mmCIF file of C-alpha atoms and ligand atoms in Angstrom:
data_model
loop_
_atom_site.group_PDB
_atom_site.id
_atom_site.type_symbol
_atom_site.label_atom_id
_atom_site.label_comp_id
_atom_site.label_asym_id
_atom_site.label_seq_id
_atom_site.Cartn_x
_atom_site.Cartn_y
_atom_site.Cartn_z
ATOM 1 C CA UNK R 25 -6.865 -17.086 1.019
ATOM 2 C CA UNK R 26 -6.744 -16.570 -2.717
ATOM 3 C CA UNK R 27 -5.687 -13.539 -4.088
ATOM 4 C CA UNK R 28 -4.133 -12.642 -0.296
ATOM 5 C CA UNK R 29 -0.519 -12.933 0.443
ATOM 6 C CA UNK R 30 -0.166 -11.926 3.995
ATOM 7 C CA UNK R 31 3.605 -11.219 4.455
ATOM 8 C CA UNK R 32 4.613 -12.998 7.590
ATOM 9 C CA UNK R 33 7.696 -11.769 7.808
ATOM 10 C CA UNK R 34 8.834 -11.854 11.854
ATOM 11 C CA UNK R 35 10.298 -8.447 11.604
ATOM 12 C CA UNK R 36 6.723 -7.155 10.130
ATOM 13 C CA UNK R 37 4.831 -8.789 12.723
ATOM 14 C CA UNK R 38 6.823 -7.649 15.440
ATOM 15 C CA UNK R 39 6.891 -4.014 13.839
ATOM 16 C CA UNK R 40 2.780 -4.006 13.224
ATOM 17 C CA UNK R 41 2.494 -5.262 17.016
ATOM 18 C CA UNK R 42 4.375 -2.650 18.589
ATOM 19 C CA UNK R 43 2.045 0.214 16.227
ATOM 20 C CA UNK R 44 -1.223 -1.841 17.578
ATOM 21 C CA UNK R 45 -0.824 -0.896 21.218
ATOM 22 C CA UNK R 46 -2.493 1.961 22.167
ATOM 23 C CA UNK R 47 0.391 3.210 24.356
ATOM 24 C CA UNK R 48 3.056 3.832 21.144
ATOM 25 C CA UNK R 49 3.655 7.767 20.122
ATOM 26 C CA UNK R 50 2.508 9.668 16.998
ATOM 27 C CA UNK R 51 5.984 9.657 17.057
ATOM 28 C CA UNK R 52 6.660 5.993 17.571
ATOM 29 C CA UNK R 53 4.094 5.268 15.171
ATOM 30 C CA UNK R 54 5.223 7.262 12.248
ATOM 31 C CA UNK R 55 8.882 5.725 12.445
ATOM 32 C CA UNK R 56 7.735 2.124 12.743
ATOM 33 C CA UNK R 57 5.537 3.015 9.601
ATOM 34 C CA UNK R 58 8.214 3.923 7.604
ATOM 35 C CA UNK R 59 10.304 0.867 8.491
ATOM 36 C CA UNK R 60 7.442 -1.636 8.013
ATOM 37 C CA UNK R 61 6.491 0.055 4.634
ATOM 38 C CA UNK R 62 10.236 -0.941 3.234
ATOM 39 C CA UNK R 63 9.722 -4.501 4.225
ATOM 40 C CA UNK R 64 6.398 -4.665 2.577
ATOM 41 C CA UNK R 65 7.638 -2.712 -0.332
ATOM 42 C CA UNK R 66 10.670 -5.548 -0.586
ATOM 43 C CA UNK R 67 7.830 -8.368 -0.416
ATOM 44 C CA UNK R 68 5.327 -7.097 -3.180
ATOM 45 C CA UNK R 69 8.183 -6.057 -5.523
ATOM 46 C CA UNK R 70 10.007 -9.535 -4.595
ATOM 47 C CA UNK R 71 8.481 -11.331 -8.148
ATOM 48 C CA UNK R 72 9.113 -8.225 -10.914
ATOM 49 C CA UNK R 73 11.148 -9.400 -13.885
ATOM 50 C CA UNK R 74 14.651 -8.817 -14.332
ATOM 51 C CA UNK R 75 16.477 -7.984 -17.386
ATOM 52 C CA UNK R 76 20.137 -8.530 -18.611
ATOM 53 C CA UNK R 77 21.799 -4.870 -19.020
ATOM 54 C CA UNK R 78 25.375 -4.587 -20.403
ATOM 55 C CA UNK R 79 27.579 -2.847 -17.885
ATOM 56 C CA UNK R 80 31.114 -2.020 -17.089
ATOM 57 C CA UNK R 81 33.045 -2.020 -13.132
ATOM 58 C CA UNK R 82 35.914 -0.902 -12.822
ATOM 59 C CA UNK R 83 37.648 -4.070 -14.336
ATOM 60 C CA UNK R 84 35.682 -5.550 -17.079
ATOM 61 C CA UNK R 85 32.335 -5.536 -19.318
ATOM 62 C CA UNK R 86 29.321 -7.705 -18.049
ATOM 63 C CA UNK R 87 25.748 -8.581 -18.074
ATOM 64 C CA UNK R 88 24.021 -7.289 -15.030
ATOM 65 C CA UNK R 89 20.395 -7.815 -13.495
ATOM 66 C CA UNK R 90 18.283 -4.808 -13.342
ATOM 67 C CA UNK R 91 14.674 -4.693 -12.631
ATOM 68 C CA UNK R 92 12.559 -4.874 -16.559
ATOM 69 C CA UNK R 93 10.015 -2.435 -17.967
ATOM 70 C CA UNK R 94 8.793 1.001 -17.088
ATOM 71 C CA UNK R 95 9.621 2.565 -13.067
ATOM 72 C CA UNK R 96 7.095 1.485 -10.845
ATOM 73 C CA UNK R 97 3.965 3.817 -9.615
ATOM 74 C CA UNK R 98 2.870 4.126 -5.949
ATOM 75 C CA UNK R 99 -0.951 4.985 -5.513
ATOM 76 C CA UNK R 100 -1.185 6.417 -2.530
ATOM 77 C CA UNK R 101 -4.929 6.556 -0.882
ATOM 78 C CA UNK R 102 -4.398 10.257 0.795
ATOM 79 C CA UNK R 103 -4.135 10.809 3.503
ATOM 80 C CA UNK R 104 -2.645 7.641 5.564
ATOM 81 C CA UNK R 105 -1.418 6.136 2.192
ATOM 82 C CA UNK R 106 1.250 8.509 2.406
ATOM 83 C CA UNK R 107 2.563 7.067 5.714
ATOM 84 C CA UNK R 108 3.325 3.549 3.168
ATOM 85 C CA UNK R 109 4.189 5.615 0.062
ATOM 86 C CA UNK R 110 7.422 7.400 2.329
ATOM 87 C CA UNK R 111 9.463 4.371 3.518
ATOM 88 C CA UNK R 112 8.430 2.827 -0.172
ATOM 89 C CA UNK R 113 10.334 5.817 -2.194
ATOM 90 C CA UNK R 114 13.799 5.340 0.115
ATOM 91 C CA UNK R 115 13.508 1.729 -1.008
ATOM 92 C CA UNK R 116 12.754 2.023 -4.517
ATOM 93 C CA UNK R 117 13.179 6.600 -4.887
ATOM 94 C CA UNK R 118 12.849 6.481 -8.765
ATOM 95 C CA UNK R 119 9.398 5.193 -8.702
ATOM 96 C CA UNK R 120 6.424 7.556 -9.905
ATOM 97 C CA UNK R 121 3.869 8.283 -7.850
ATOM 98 C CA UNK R 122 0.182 8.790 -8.060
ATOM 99 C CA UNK R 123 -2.171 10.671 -5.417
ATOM 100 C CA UNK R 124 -6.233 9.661 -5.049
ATOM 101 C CA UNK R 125 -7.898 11.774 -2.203
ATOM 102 C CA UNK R 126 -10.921 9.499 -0.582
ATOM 103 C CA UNK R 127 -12.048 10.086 1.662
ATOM 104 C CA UNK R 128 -14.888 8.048 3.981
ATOM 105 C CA UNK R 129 -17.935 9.703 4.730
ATOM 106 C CA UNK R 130 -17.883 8.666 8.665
ATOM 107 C CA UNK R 131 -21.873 8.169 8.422
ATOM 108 C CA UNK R 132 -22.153 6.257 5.387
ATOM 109 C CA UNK R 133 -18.782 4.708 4.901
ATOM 110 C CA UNK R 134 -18.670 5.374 1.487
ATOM 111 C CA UNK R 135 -16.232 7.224 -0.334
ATOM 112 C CA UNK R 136 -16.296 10.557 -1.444
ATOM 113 C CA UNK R 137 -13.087 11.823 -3.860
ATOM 114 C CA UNK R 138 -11.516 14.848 -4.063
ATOM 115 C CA UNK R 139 -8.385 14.626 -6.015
ATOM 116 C CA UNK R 140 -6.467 12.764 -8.561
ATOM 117 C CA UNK R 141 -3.056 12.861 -10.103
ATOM 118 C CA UNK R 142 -1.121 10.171 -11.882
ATOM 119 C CA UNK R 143 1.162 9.505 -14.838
ATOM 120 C CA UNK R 144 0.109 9.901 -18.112
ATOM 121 C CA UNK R 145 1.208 6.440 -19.148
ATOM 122 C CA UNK R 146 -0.393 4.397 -15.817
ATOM 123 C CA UNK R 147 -1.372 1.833 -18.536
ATOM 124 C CA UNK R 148 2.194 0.603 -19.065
ATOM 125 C CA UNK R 149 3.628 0.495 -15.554
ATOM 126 C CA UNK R 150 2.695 -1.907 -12.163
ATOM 127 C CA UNK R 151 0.807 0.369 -10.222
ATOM 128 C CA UNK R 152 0.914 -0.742 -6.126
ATOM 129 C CA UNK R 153 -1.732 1.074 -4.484
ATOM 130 C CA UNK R 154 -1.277 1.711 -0.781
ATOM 131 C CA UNK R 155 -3.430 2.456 2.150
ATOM 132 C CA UNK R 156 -2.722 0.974 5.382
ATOM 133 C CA UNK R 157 -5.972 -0.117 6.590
ATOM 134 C CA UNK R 158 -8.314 -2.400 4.120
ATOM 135 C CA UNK R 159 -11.888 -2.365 6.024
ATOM 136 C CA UNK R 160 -14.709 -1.583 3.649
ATOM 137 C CA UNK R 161 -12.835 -1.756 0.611
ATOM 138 C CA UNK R 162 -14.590 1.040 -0.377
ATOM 139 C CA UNK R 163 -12.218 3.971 -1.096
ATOM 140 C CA UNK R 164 -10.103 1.379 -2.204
ATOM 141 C CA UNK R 165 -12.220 -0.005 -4.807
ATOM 142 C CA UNK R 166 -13.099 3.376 -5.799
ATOM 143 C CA UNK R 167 -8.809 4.399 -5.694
ATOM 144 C CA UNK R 168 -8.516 0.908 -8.424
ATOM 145 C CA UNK R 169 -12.030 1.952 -10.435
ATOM 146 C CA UNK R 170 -10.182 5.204 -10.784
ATOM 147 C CA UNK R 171 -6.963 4.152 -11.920
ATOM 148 C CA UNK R 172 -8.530 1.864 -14.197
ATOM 149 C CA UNK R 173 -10.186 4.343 -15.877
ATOM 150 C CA UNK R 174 -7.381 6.063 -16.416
ATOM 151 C CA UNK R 175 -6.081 2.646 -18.303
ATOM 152 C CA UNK R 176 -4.066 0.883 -15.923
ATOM 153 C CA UNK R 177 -4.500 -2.775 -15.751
ATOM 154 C CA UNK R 178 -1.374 -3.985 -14.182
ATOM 155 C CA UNK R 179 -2.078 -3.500 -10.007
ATOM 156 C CA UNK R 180 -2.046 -4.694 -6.769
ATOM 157 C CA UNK R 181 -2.940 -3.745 -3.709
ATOM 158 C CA UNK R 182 -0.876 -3.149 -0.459
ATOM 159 C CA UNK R 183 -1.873 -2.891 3.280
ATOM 160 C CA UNK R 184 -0.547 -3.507 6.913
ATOM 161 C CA UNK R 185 -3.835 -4.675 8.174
ATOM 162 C CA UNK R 186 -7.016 -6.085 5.908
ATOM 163 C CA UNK R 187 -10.590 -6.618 7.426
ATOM 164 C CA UNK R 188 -11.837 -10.324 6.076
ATOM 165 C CA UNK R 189 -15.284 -7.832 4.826
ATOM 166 C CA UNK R 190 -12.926 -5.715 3.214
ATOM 167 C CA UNK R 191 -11.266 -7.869 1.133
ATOM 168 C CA UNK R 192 -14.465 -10.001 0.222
ATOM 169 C CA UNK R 193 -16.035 -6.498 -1.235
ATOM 170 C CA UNK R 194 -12.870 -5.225 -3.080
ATOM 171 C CA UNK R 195 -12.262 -8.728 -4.552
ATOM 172 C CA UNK R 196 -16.168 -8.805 -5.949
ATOM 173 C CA UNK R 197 -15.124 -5.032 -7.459
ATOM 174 C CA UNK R 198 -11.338 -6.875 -8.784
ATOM 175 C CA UNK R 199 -10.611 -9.790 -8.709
ATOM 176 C CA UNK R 200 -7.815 -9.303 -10.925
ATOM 177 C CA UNK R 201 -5.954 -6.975 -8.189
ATOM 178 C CA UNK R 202 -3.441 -9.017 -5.828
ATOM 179 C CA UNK R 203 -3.990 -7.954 -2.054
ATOM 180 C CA UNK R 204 -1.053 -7.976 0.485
ATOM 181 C CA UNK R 205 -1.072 -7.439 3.580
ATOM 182 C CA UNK R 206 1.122 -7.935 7.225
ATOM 183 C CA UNK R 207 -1.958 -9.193 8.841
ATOM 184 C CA UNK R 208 -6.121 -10.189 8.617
ATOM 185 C CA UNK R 209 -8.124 -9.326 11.360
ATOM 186 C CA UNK R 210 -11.333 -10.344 12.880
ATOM 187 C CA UNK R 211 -14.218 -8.139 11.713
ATOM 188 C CA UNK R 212 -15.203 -4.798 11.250
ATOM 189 C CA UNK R 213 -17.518 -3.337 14.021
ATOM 190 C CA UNK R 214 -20.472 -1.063 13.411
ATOM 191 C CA UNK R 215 -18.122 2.257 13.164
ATOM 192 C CA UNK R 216 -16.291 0.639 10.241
ATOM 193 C CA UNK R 217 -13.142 -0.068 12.624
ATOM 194 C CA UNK R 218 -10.910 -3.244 12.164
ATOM 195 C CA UNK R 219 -10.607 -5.213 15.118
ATOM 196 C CA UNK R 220 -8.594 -5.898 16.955
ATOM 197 C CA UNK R 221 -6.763 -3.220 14.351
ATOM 198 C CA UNK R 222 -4.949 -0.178 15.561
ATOM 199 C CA UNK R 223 -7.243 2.651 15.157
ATOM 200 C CA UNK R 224 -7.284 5.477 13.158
ATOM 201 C CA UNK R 225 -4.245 4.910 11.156
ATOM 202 C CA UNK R 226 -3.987 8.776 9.995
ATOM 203 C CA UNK R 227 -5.200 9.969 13.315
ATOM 204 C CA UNK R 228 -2.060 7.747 14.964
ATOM 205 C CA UNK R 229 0.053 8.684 12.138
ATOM 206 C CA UNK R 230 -0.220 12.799 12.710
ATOM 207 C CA UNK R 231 -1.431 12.701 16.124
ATOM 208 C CA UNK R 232 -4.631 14.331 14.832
ATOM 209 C CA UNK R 233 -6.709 12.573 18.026
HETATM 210 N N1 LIG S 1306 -9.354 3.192 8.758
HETATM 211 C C1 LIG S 1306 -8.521 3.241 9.828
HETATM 212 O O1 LIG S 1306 -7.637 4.088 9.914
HETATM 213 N N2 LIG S 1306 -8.707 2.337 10.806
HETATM 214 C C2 LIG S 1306 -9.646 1.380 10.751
HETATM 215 O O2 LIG S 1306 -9.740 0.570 11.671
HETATM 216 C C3 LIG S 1306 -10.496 1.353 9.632
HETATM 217 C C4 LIG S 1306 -10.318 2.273 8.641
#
Protein backbone atom coordinates (compact mmCIF):
# COMPACT_ATOMS: atom_id res chain seq x y z
CA UNK A 1 0.00 0.00 0.00
CA UNK A 2 1.41 3.43 -0.72
CA UNK A 3 2.31 5.58 1.87
CA UNK A 4 2.14 2.24 4.40
CA UNK A 5 5.21 0.49 5.52
CA UNK A 6 4.01 -2.27 7.69
CA UNK A 7 7.13 -3.41 9.66
CA UNK A 8 7.21 -7.14 9.41
CA UNK A 9 9.70 -7.66 11.56
CA UNK A 10 9.24 -11.52 13.16
CA UNK A 11 10.03 -10.29 16.57
CA UNK A 12 7.09 -7.50 16.12
CA UNK A 13 4.71 -9.92 14.90
CA UNK A 14 5.29 -12.35 17.43
CA UNK A 15 5.27 -9.47 20.17
CA UNK A 16 1.76 -7.82 18.68
CA UNK A 17 0.32 -11.56 18.70
CA UNK A 18 0.96 -12.35 22.13
CA UNK A 19 -0.81 -8.48 23.18
CA UNK A 20 -3.90 -9.62 20.75
CA UNK A 21 -5.08 -12.50 22.90
CA UNK A 22 -7.48 -11.69 25.23
CA UNK A 23 -5.91 -13.86 27.97
CA UNK A 24 -2.41 -11.54 28.32
CA UNK A 25 -2.22 -9.18 31.69
CA UNK A 26 -2.45 -5.37 32.00
CA UNK A 27 0.69 -6.37 33.11
CA UNK A 28 1.80 -8.52 30.23
CA UNK A 29 0.50 -6.03 27.99
CA UNK A 30 2.24 -2.98 29.17
CA UNK A 31 5.78 -4.78 29.03
CA UNK A 32 5.30 -6.21 25.55
CA UNK A 33 4.31 -2.52 24.63
CA UNK A 34 7.32 -1.13 25.64
CA UNK A 35 9.46 -3.74 23.87
CA UNK A 36 7.50 -3.58 20.57
CA UNK A 37 7.58 0.32 20.68
CA UNK A 38 11.69 0.10 20.52
CA UNK A 39 11.52 -2.09 17.51
CA UNK A 40 9.15 0.18 15.78
CA UNK A 41 11.00 3.17 16.96
CA UNK A 42 14.38 1.40 15.32
CA UNK A 43 12.26 0.86 11.96
CA UNK A 44 10.78 4.46 11.40
CA UNK A 45 14.05 6.15 12.47
CA UNK A 46 16.02 3.41 10.25
CA UNK A 47 16.29 6.17 7.01
CA UNK A 48 17.32 9.69 9.08
CA UNK A 49 20.49 11.23 7.71
CA UNK A 50 23.74 10.91 9.20
CA UNK A 51 26.38 13.41 9.53
CA UNK A 52 30.26 13.25 9.80
CA UNK A 53 31.24 14.67 13.46
CA UNK A 54 34.96 15.02 14.39
CA UNK A 55 35.69 12.95 17.46
CA UNK A 56 38.45 11.64 19.57
CA UNK A 57 38.73 7.67 21.47
CA UNK A 58 41.01 7.09 23.48
CA UNK A 59 43.75 6.62 20.71
CA UNK A 60 43.26 8.93 17.88
CA UNK A 61 41.05 11.79 16.10
CA UNK A 62 38.25 10.61 13.63
CA UNK A 63 35.17 11.24 11.71
CA UNK A 64 32.23 9.60 13.30
CA UNK A 65 28.46 9.03 12.18
CA UNK A 66 25.92 10.72 14.24
CA UNK A 67 22.35 11.13 13.43
CA UNK A 68 21.93 15.04 11.32
CA UNK A 69 19.69 17.97 12.23
CA UNK A 70 17.61 18.96 15.19
CA UNK A 71 16.57 15.88 18.16
CA UNK A 72 13.64 14.19 17.12
CA UNK A 73 9.90 14.94 18.60
CA UNK A 74 7.48 12.18 19.72
CA UNK A 75 3.69 13.19 19.42
CA UNK A 76 2.09 11.26 21.59
CA UNK A 77 -1.95 10.90 21.06
CA UNK A 78 -2.79 10.83 25.07
CA UNK A 79 -3.66 8.63 26.53
CA UNK A 80 -2.48 5.13 24.85
CA UNK A 81 0.17 7.10 22.80
CA UNK A 82 2.07 7.17 25.83
CA UNK A 83 2.30 3.34 26.04
CA UNK A 84 4.60 3.89 22.31
CA UNK A 85 6.16 7.21 23.42
CA UNK A 86 7.92 5.10 26.77
CA UNK A 87 9.89 2.26 25.11
CA UNK A 88 10.62 5.11 22.20
CA UNK A 89 12.55 7.59 24.81
CA UNK A 90 14.92 4.44 26.24
CA UNK A 91 15.75 4.00 22.56
CA UNK A 92 16.32 7.38 21.44
CA UNK A 93 15.99 9.48 25.54
CA UNK A 94 17.16 12.89 24.07
CA UNK A 95 14.24 13.24 21.85
CA UNK A 96 11.55 16.07 22.62
CA UNK A 97 8.32 15.28 23.13
CA UNK A 98 4.96 16.67 22.34
CA UNK A 99 1.48 15.79 24.13
CA UNK A 100 -2.16 16.16 22.06
CA UNK A 101 -5.13 15.01 24.34
CA UNK A 102 -8.06 13.49 21.88
CA UNK A 103 -10.03 12.09 22.78
CA UNK A 104 -13.09 10.00 20.82
CA UNK A 105 -16.45 10.86 21.57
CA UNK A 106 -17.68 7.00 21.94
CA UNK A 107 -21.12 8.09 20.16
CA UNK A 108 -19.89 10.01 17.38
CA UNK A 109 -16.35 8.88 16.91
CA UNK A 110 -15.10 12.09 16.43
CA UNK A 111 -12.55 13.78 18.26
CA UNK A 112 -12.82 16.14 20.84
CA UNK A 113 -9.24 17.89 22.20
CA UNK A 114 -8.30 18.89 25.33
CA UNK A 115 -4.68 19.64 25.49
CA UNK A 116 -1.64 20.56 23.61
CA UNK A 117 2.01 21.01 24.28
CA UNK A 118 4.94 20.92 21.92
CA UNK A 119 8.24 22.59 21.09
CA UNK A 120 8.43 25.89 20.04
CA UNK A 121 10.47 25.06 16.97
CA UNK A 122 8.15 21.75 15.72
CA UNK A 123 8.75 23.32 12.25
CA UNK A 124 12.42 22.30 12.11
CA UNK A 125 12.44 18.82 13.61
CA UNK A 126 10.77 15.13 12.27
CA UNK A 127 7.90 14.90 14.33
CA UNK A 128 6.68 10.85 14.71
CA UNK A 129 3.32 10.90 16.02
CA UNK A 130 2.24 7.82 17.94
CA UNK A 131 -0.95 6.16 18.87
CA UNK A 132 -1.24 2.55 18.82
CA UNK A 133 -4.44 1.93 17.21
CA UNK A 134 -5.22 3.77 13.64
CA UNK A 135 -9.18 3.10 13.15
CA UNK A 136 -11.01 6.26 12.18
CA UNK A 137 -8.14 8.32 11.64
CA UNK A 138 -9.89 10.81 13.25
CA UNK A 139 -8.01 12.00 16.38
CA UNK A 140 -5.19 11.32 14.38
CA UNK A 141 -5.88 13.58 11.63
CA UNK A 142 -6.94 16.08 14.04
CA UNK A 143 -3.28 15.25 16.35
CA UNK A 144 -1.34 16.10 12.44
CA UNK A 145 -3.98 19.23 11.61
CA UNK A 146 -2.78 20.38 14.98
CA UNK A 147 0.77 20.05 14.69
CA UNK A 148 0.63 21.51 11.42
CA UNK A 149 -0.72 24.45 12.55
CA UNK A 150 1.71 24.86 14.80
CA UNK A 151 4.24 24.74 11.55
CA UNK A 152 5.51 21.39 11.39
CA UNK A 153 5.73 19.85 8.05
CA UNK A 154 8.21 17.13 8.47
CA UNK A 155 5.93 13.90 10.04
CA UNK A 156 4.97 10.58 10.04
CA UNK A 157 2.84 8.56 11.60
CA UNK A 158 3.39 5.42 13.84
CA UNK A 159 1.04 2.55 14.97
CA UNK A 160 1.00 -1.22 16.02
CA UNK A 161 -2.24 -1.91 14.34
CA UNK A 162 -4.02 0.34 11.34
CA UNK A 163 -7.73 -0.23 10.23
CA UNK A 164 -7.67 -0.25 6.09
CA UNK A 165 -10.80 2.81 6.82
CA UNK A 166 -8.45 4.44 8.93
CA UNK A 167 -5.77 4.91 6.86
CA UNK A 168 -7.93 5.69 3.65
CA UNK A 169 -9.47 8.83 5.80
CA UNK A 170 -6.14 10.10 7.33
CA UNK A 171 -4.39 9.76 3.93
CA UNK A 172 -7.40 12.01 2.17
CA UNK A 173 -6.59 14.60 5.37
CA UNK A 174 -2.31 13.96 4.50
CA UNK A 175 -1.14 12.49 2.15
CA UNK A 176 2.14 13.86 2.75
CA UNK A 177 2.37 11.94 6.31
CA UNK A 178 4.16 8.36 6.05
CA UNK A 179 2.05 5.67 8.05
CA UNK A 180 3.78 2.65 9.79
CA UNK A 181 2.50 0.19 11.26
CA UNK A 182 3.23 -3.78 12.70
CA UNK A 183 0.06 -4.87 11.13
CA UNK A 184 -3.45 -3.95 8.85
CA UNK A 185 -6.46 -5.43 9.88
CA UNK A 186 -9.75 -6.30 8.45
CA UNK A 187 -12.35 -3.59 9.12
CA UNK A 188 -13.69 -1.54 11.63
CA UNK A 189 -17.10 -2.72 13.10
CA UNK A 190 -19.99 -0.44 13.99
CA UNK A 191 -18.38 0.51 17.62
CA UNK A 192 -15.32 1.88 15.80
CA UNK A 193 -13.22 -1.34 16.95
CA UNK A 194 -10.42 -2.86 14.67
CA UNK A 195 -10.88 -6.32 13.98
CA UNK A 196 -9.61 -8.75 14.60
CA UNK A 197 -7.48 -5.88 16.72
CA UNK A 198 -6.85 -6.16 20.40
CA UNK A 199 -9.31 -4.02 22.06
CA UNK A 200 -9.13 -1.10 23.92
CA UNK A 201 -5.52 -0.43 23.72
CA UNK A 202 -5.57 2.11 26.87
CA UNK A 203 -8.13 0.05 28.63
CA UNK A 204 -5.48 -3.16 28.18
CA UNK A 205 -2.68 -0.89 28.77
CA UNK A 206 -3.91 0.39 32.53
CA UNK A 207 -6.27 -2.29 33.17
CA UNK A 208 -9.00 0.38 33.19
CA UNK A 209 -11.75 -2.56 32.00
N1 LIG B 1 -8.94 2.34 19.80
C1 LIG B 1 -8.59 1.20 20.45
O1 LIG B 1 -7.98 1.24 21.51
N2 LIG B 1 -8.96 0.03 19.90
C2 LIG B 1 -9.61 -0.06 18.74
O2 LIG B 1 -9.89 -1.17 18.28
C3 LIG B 1 -9.96 1.13 18.08
C4 LIG B 1 -9.60 2.32 18.63
Amino acid sequence: MDGVTVIDHPLVQHKLTIMRKKETSTAGFRRLLREISMLLCYEVTRDLELTMETIETPLTEMQAPVVEGKKLVFASILRAGNGLLEGMLELVPSARVSHIGVYRDHETLQPVEYYFKAPEDIAERLIIVVDPMLATGNSSIAAVDKLKERGAHNIRFLCLLAAPEGIKNFQGAHPDVKIYTAAIDSHLNEKGYIVPGLGDAGDRMYGTK
